[in-house]
mmCIF file of C-alpha atoms in Angstrom:
data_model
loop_
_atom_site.group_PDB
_atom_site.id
_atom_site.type_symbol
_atom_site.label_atom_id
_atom_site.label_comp_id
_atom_site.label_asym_id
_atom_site.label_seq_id
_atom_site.Cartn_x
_atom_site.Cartn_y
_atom_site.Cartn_z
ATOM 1 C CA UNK A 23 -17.168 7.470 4.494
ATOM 2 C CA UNK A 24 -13.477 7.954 4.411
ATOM 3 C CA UNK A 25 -11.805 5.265 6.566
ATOM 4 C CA UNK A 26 -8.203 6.614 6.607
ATOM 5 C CA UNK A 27 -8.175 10.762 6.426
ATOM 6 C CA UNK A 28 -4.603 12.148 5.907
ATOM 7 C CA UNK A 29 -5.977 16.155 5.657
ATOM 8 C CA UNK A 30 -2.098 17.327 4.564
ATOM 9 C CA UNK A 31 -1.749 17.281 0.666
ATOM 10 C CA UNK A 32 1.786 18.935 1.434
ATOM 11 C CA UNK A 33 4.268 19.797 3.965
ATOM 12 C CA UNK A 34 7.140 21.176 3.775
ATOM 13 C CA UNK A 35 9.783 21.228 6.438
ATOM 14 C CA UNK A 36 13.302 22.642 7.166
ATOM 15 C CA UNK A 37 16.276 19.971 7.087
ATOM 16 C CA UNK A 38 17.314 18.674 10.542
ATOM 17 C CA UNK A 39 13.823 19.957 11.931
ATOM 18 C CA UNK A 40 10.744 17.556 13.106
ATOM 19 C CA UNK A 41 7.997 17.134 11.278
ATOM 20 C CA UNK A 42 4.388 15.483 12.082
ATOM 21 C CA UNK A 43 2.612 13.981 9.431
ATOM 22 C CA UNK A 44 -1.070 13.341 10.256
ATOM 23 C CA UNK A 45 -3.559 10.551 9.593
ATOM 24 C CA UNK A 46 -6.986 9.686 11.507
ATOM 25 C CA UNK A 47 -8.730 6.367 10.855
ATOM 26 C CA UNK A 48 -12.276 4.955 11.380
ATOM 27 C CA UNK A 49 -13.366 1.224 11.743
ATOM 28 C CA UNK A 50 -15.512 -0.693 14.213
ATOM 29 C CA UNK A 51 -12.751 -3.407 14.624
ATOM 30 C CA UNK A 52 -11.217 -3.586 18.156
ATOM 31 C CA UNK A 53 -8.557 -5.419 16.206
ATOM 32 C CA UNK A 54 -6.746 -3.407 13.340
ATOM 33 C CA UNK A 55 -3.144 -2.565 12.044
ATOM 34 C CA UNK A 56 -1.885 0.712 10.860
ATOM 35 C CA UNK A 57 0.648 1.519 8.822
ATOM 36 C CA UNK A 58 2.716 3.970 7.327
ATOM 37 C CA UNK A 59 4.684 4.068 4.012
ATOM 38 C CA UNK A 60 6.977 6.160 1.806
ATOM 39 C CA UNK A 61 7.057 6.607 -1.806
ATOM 40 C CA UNK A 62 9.692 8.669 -3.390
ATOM 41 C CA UNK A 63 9.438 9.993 -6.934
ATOM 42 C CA UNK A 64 10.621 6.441 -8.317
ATOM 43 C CA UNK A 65 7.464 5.045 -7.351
ATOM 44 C CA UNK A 66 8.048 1.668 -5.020
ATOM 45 C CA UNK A 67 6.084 1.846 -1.596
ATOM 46 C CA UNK A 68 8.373 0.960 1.292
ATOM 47 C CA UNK A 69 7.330 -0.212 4.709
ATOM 48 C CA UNK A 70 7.867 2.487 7.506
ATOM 49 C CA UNK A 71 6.556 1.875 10.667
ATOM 50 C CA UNK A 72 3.575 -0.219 11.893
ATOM 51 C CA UNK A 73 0.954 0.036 15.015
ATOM 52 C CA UNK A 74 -1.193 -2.628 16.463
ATOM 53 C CA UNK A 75 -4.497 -1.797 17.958
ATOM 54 C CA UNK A 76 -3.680 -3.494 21.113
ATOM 55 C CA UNK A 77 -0.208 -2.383 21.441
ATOM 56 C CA UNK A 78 -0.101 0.015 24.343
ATOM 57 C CA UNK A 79 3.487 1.467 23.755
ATOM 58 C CA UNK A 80 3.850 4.076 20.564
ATOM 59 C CA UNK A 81 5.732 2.296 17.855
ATOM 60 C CA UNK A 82 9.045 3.452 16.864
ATOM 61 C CA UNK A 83 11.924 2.702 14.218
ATOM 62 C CA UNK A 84 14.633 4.803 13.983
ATOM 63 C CA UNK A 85 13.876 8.693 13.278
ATOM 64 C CA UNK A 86 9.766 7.196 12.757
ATOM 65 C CA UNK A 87 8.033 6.898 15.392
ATOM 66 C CA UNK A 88 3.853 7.057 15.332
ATOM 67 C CA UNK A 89 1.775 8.756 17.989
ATOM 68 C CA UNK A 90 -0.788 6.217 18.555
ATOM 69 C CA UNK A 91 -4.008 7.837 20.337
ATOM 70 C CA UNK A 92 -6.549 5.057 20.327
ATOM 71 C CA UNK A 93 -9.718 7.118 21.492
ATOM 72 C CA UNK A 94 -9.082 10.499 19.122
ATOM 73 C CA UNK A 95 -8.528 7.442 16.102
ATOM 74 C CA UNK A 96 -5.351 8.938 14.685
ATOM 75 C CA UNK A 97 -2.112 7.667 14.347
ATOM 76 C CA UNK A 98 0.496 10.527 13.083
ATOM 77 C CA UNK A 99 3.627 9.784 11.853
ATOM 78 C CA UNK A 100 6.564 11.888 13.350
ATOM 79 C CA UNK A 101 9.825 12.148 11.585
ATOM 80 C CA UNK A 102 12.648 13.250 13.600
ATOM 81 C CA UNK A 103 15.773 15.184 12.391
ATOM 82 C CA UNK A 104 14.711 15.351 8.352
ATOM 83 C CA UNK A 105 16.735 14.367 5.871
ATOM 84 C CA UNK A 106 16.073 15.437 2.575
ATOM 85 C CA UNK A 107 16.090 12.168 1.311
ATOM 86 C CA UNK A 108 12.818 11.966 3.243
ATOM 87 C CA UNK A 109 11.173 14.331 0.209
ATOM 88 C CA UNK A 110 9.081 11.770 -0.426
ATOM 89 C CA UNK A 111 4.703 11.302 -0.253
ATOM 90 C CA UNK A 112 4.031 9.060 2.821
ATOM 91 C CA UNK A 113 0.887 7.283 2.822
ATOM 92 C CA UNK A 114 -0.664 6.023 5.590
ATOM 93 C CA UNK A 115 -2.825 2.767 5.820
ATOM 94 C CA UNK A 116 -4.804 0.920 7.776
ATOM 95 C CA UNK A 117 -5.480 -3.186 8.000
ATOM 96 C CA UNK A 118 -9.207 -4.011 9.725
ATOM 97 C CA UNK A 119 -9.181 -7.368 11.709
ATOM 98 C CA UNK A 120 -6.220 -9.138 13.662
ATOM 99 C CA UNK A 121 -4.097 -9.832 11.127
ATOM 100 C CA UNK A 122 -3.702 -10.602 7.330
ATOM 101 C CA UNK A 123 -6.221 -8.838 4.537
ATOM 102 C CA UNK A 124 -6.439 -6.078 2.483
ATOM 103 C CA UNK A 125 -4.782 -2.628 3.692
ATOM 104 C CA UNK A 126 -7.022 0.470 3.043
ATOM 105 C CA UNK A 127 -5.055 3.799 2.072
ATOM 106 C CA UNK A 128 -5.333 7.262 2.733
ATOM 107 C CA UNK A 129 -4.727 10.248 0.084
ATOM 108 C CA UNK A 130 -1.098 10.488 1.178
ATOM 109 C CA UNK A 131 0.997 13.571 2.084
ATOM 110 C CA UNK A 132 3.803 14.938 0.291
ATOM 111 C CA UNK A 133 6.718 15.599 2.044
ATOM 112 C CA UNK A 134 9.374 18.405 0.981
ATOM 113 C CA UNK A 135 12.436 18.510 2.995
ATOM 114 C CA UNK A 136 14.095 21.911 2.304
ATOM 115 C CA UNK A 137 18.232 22.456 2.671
ATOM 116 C CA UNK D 5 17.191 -11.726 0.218
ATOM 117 C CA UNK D 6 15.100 -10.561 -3.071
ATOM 118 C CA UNK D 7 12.105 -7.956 -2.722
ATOM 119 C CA UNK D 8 8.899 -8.411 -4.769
ATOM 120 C CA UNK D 9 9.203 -8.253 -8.299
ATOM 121 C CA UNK D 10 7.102 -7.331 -10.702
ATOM 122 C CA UNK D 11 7.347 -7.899 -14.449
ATOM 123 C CA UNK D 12 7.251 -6.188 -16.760
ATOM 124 C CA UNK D 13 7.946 -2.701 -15.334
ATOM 125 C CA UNK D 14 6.097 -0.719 -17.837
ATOM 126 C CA UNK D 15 3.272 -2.051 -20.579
ATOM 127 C CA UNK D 16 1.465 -0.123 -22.999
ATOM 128 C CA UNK D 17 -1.414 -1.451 -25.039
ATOM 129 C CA UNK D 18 -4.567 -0.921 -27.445
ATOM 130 C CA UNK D 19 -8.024 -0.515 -26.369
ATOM 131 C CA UNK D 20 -9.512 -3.827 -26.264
ATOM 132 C CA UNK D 21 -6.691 -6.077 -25.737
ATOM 133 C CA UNK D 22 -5.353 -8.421 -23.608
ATOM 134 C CA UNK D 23 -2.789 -7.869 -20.799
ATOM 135 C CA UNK D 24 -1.300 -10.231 -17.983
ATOM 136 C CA UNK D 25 1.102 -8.758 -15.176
ATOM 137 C CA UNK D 26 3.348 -10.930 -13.020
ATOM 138 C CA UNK D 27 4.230 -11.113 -9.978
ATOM 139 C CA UNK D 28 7.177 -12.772 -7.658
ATOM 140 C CA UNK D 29 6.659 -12.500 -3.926
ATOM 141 C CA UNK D 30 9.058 -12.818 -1.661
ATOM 142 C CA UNK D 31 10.181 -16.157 -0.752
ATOM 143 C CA UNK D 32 7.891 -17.184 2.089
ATOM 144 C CA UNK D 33 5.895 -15.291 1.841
ATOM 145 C CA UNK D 34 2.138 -17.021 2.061
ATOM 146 C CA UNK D 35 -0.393 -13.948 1.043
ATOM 147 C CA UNK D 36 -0.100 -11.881 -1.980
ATOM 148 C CA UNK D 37 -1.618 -8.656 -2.523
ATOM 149 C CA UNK D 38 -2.660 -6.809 -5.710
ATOM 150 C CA UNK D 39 -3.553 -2.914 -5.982
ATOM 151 C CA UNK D 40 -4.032 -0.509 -8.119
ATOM 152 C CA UNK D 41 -2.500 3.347 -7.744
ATOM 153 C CA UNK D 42 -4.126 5.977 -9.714
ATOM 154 C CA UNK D 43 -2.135 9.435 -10.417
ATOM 155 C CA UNK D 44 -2.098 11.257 -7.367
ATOM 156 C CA UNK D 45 -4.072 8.680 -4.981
ATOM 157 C CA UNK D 46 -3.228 6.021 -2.911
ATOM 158 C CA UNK D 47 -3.284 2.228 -4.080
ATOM 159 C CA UNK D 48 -6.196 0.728 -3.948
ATOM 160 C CA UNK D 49 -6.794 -2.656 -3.457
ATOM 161 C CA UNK D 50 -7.937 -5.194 -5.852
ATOM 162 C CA UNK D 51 -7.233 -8.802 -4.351
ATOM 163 C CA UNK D 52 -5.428 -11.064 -1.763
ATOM 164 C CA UNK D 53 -4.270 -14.823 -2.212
ATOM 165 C CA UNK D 54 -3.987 -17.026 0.815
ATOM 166 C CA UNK D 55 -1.677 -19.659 -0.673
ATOM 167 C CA UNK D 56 -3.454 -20.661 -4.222
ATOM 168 C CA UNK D 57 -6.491 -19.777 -3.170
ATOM 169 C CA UNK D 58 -8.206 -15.899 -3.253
ATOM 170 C CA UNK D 59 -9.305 -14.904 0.264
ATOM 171 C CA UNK D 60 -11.134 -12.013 -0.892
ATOM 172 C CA UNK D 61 -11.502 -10.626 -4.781
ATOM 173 C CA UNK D 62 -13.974 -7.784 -3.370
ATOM 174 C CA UNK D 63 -11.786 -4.904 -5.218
ATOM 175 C CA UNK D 64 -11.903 -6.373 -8.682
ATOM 176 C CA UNK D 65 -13.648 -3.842 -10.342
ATOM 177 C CA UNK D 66 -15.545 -6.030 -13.436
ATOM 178 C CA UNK D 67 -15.206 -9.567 -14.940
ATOM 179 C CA UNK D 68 -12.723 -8.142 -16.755
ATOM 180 C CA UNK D 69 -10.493 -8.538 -14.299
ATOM 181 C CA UNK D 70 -9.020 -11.970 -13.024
ATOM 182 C CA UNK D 71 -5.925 -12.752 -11.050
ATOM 183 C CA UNK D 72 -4.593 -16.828 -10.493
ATOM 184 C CA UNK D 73 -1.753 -18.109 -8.049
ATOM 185 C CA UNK D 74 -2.068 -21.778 -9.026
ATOM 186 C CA UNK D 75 0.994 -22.776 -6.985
ATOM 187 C CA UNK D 76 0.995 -20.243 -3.889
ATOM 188 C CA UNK D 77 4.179 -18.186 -5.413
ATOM 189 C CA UNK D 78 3.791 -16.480 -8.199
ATOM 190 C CA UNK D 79 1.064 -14.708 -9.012
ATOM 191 C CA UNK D 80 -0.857 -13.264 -12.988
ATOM 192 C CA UNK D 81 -3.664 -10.587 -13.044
ATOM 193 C CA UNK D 82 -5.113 -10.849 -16.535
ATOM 194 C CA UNK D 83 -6.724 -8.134 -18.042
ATOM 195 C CA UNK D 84 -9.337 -8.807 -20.693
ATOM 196 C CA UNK D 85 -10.783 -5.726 -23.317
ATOM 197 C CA UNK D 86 -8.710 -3.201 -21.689
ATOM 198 C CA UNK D 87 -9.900 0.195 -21.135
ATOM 199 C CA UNK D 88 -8.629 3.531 -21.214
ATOM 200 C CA UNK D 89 -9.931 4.240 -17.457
ATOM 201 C CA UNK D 90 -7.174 1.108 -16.678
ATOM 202 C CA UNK D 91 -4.024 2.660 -17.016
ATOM 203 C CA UNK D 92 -2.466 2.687 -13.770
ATOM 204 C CA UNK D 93 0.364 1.469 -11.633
ATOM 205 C CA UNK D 94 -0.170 -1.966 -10.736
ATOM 206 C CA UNK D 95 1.083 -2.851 -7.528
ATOM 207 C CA UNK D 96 2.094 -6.009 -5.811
ATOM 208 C CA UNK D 97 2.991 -7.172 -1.914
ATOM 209 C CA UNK D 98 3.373 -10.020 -0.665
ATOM 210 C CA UNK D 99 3.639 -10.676 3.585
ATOM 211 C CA UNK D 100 4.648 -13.423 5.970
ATOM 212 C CA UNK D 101 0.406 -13.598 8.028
ATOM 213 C CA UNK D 102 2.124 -15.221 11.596
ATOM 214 C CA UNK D 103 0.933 -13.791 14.152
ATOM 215 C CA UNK D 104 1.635 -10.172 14.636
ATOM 216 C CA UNK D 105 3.471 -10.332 11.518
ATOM 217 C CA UNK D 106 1.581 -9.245 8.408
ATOM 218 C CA UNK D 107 3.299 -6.479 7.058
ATOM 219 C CA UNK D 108 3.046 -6.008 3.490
ATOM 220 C CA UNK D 109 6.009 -5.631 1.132
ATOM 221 C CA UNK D 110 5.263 -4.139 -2.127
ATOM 222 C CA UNK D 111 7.078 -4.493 -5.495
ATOM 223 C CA UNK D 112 8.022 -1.512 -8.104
ATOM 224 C CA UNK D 113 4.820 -1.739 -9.787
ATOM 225 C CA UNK D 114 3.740 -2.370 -13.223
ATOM 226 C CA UNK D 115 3.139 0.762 -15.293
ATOM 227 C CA UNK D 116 0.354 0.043 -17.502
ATOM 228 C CA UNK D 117 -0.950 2.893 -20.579
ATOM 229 C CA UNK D 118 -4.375 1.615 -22.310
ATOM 230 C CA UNK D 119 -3.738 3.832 -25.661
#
């Protein structure tokens, strides 16, 4: 069975508009991480946002911020005001256990920002 | 101060021979991660140091596969017989495990081409 389930193989999405990217996860851990990432066409994964299982507010950083819902098992990214340096595919991953170990990654989405 | 680097940035090779890819974490940095990516998929993982020791190997896919860390910085996967099916981007991360702090950091990758 999948554990991390990002259904989107594309999106596209008007410059200066919102945009929700979605991922839903499945473990048995009460204890987990997720995690998002970006990786534009040159090909190096950076670090986005990040969710603990136990945290009870929704992360945020900057124009990311991740709509945790604990019970439905997803944890969407939202991108505020696109850029279209945020063309990009955006992978989203999760970490099972409290902390440390292996990240497991979804299928990715890829994101076009249109002018 | 410096990312994770990765060396070198592309390799190309016969069937059947030998490869090693490096990688630098950054400084600090006690765990050190090693996927693969596939065209079009997300990286999948292959194995995570602890300081010189591997905490869990369960995503090497044969014994052809081995990866040291002998002094807890930088790390070598070795390759042995390479295969077609083994081109890929080889990916590195390294991350700071305190608690609440394990995210990941990756590296450019290592493009690898089994001719």
């Amino acid at each position: 069975a999948q554990k991390i389930t990002q259904t989107q193989p594309g999106m596209f999405v008007q410059e200066k508009e919102a945009v929700t990217l979605d991922c839903t996860y499945d473990t048995s851990d009460q204890s987990y991480g997720l995690f998002w990432y970006k990786q534009p066409s040159s090909g190096e994964m950076i670090f986005l946002i990040y969710q603990g299982s136990y945290d009870e507010q929704n992360a945020t950083e900057g124009r990311y911020s991740l709509n945790f819902q604990k019970a439905r098992k997803s944890a969407n990214l939202v991108i505020s005001a696109s850029q279209l340096g945020d063309s990009a595919m955006y992978f989203c991953a999760m970490r099972e256990g409290p902390q440390g170990g292996k990240l497991i990654f979804g299928q990715g989405t890829e994101l076009s920002v249109k002018p | 101060g410096a990312g994770v680097s990765q060396t070198p940035s592309n390799k190309v090779t016969e069937k059947g021979k030998y490869v090693e890819l490096r990688c630098d974490p950054i400084s600090g940095h006690t765990a050190l991660y090693w996927y693969r990516q596939s065209l079009g998929q997300g990286p999948e993982f292959l194995i995570y140091f602890q300081g010189t020791g591997a905490a869990d190997d369960s995503g090497l896919p044969n014994d052809r596969f081995f990866a040291v860390r002998p002094e807890g910085s930088v790390s070598t996967l070795k390759i042995q017989r390479t295969e077609r099916g083994d081109s890929a981007v080889y990916l590195c991360a390294s991350s700071f495990n305190g608690p609440a702090k394990d995210t990941q950091y990756f590296g450019p990758g290592t493009r690898l081409t089994v001719l």
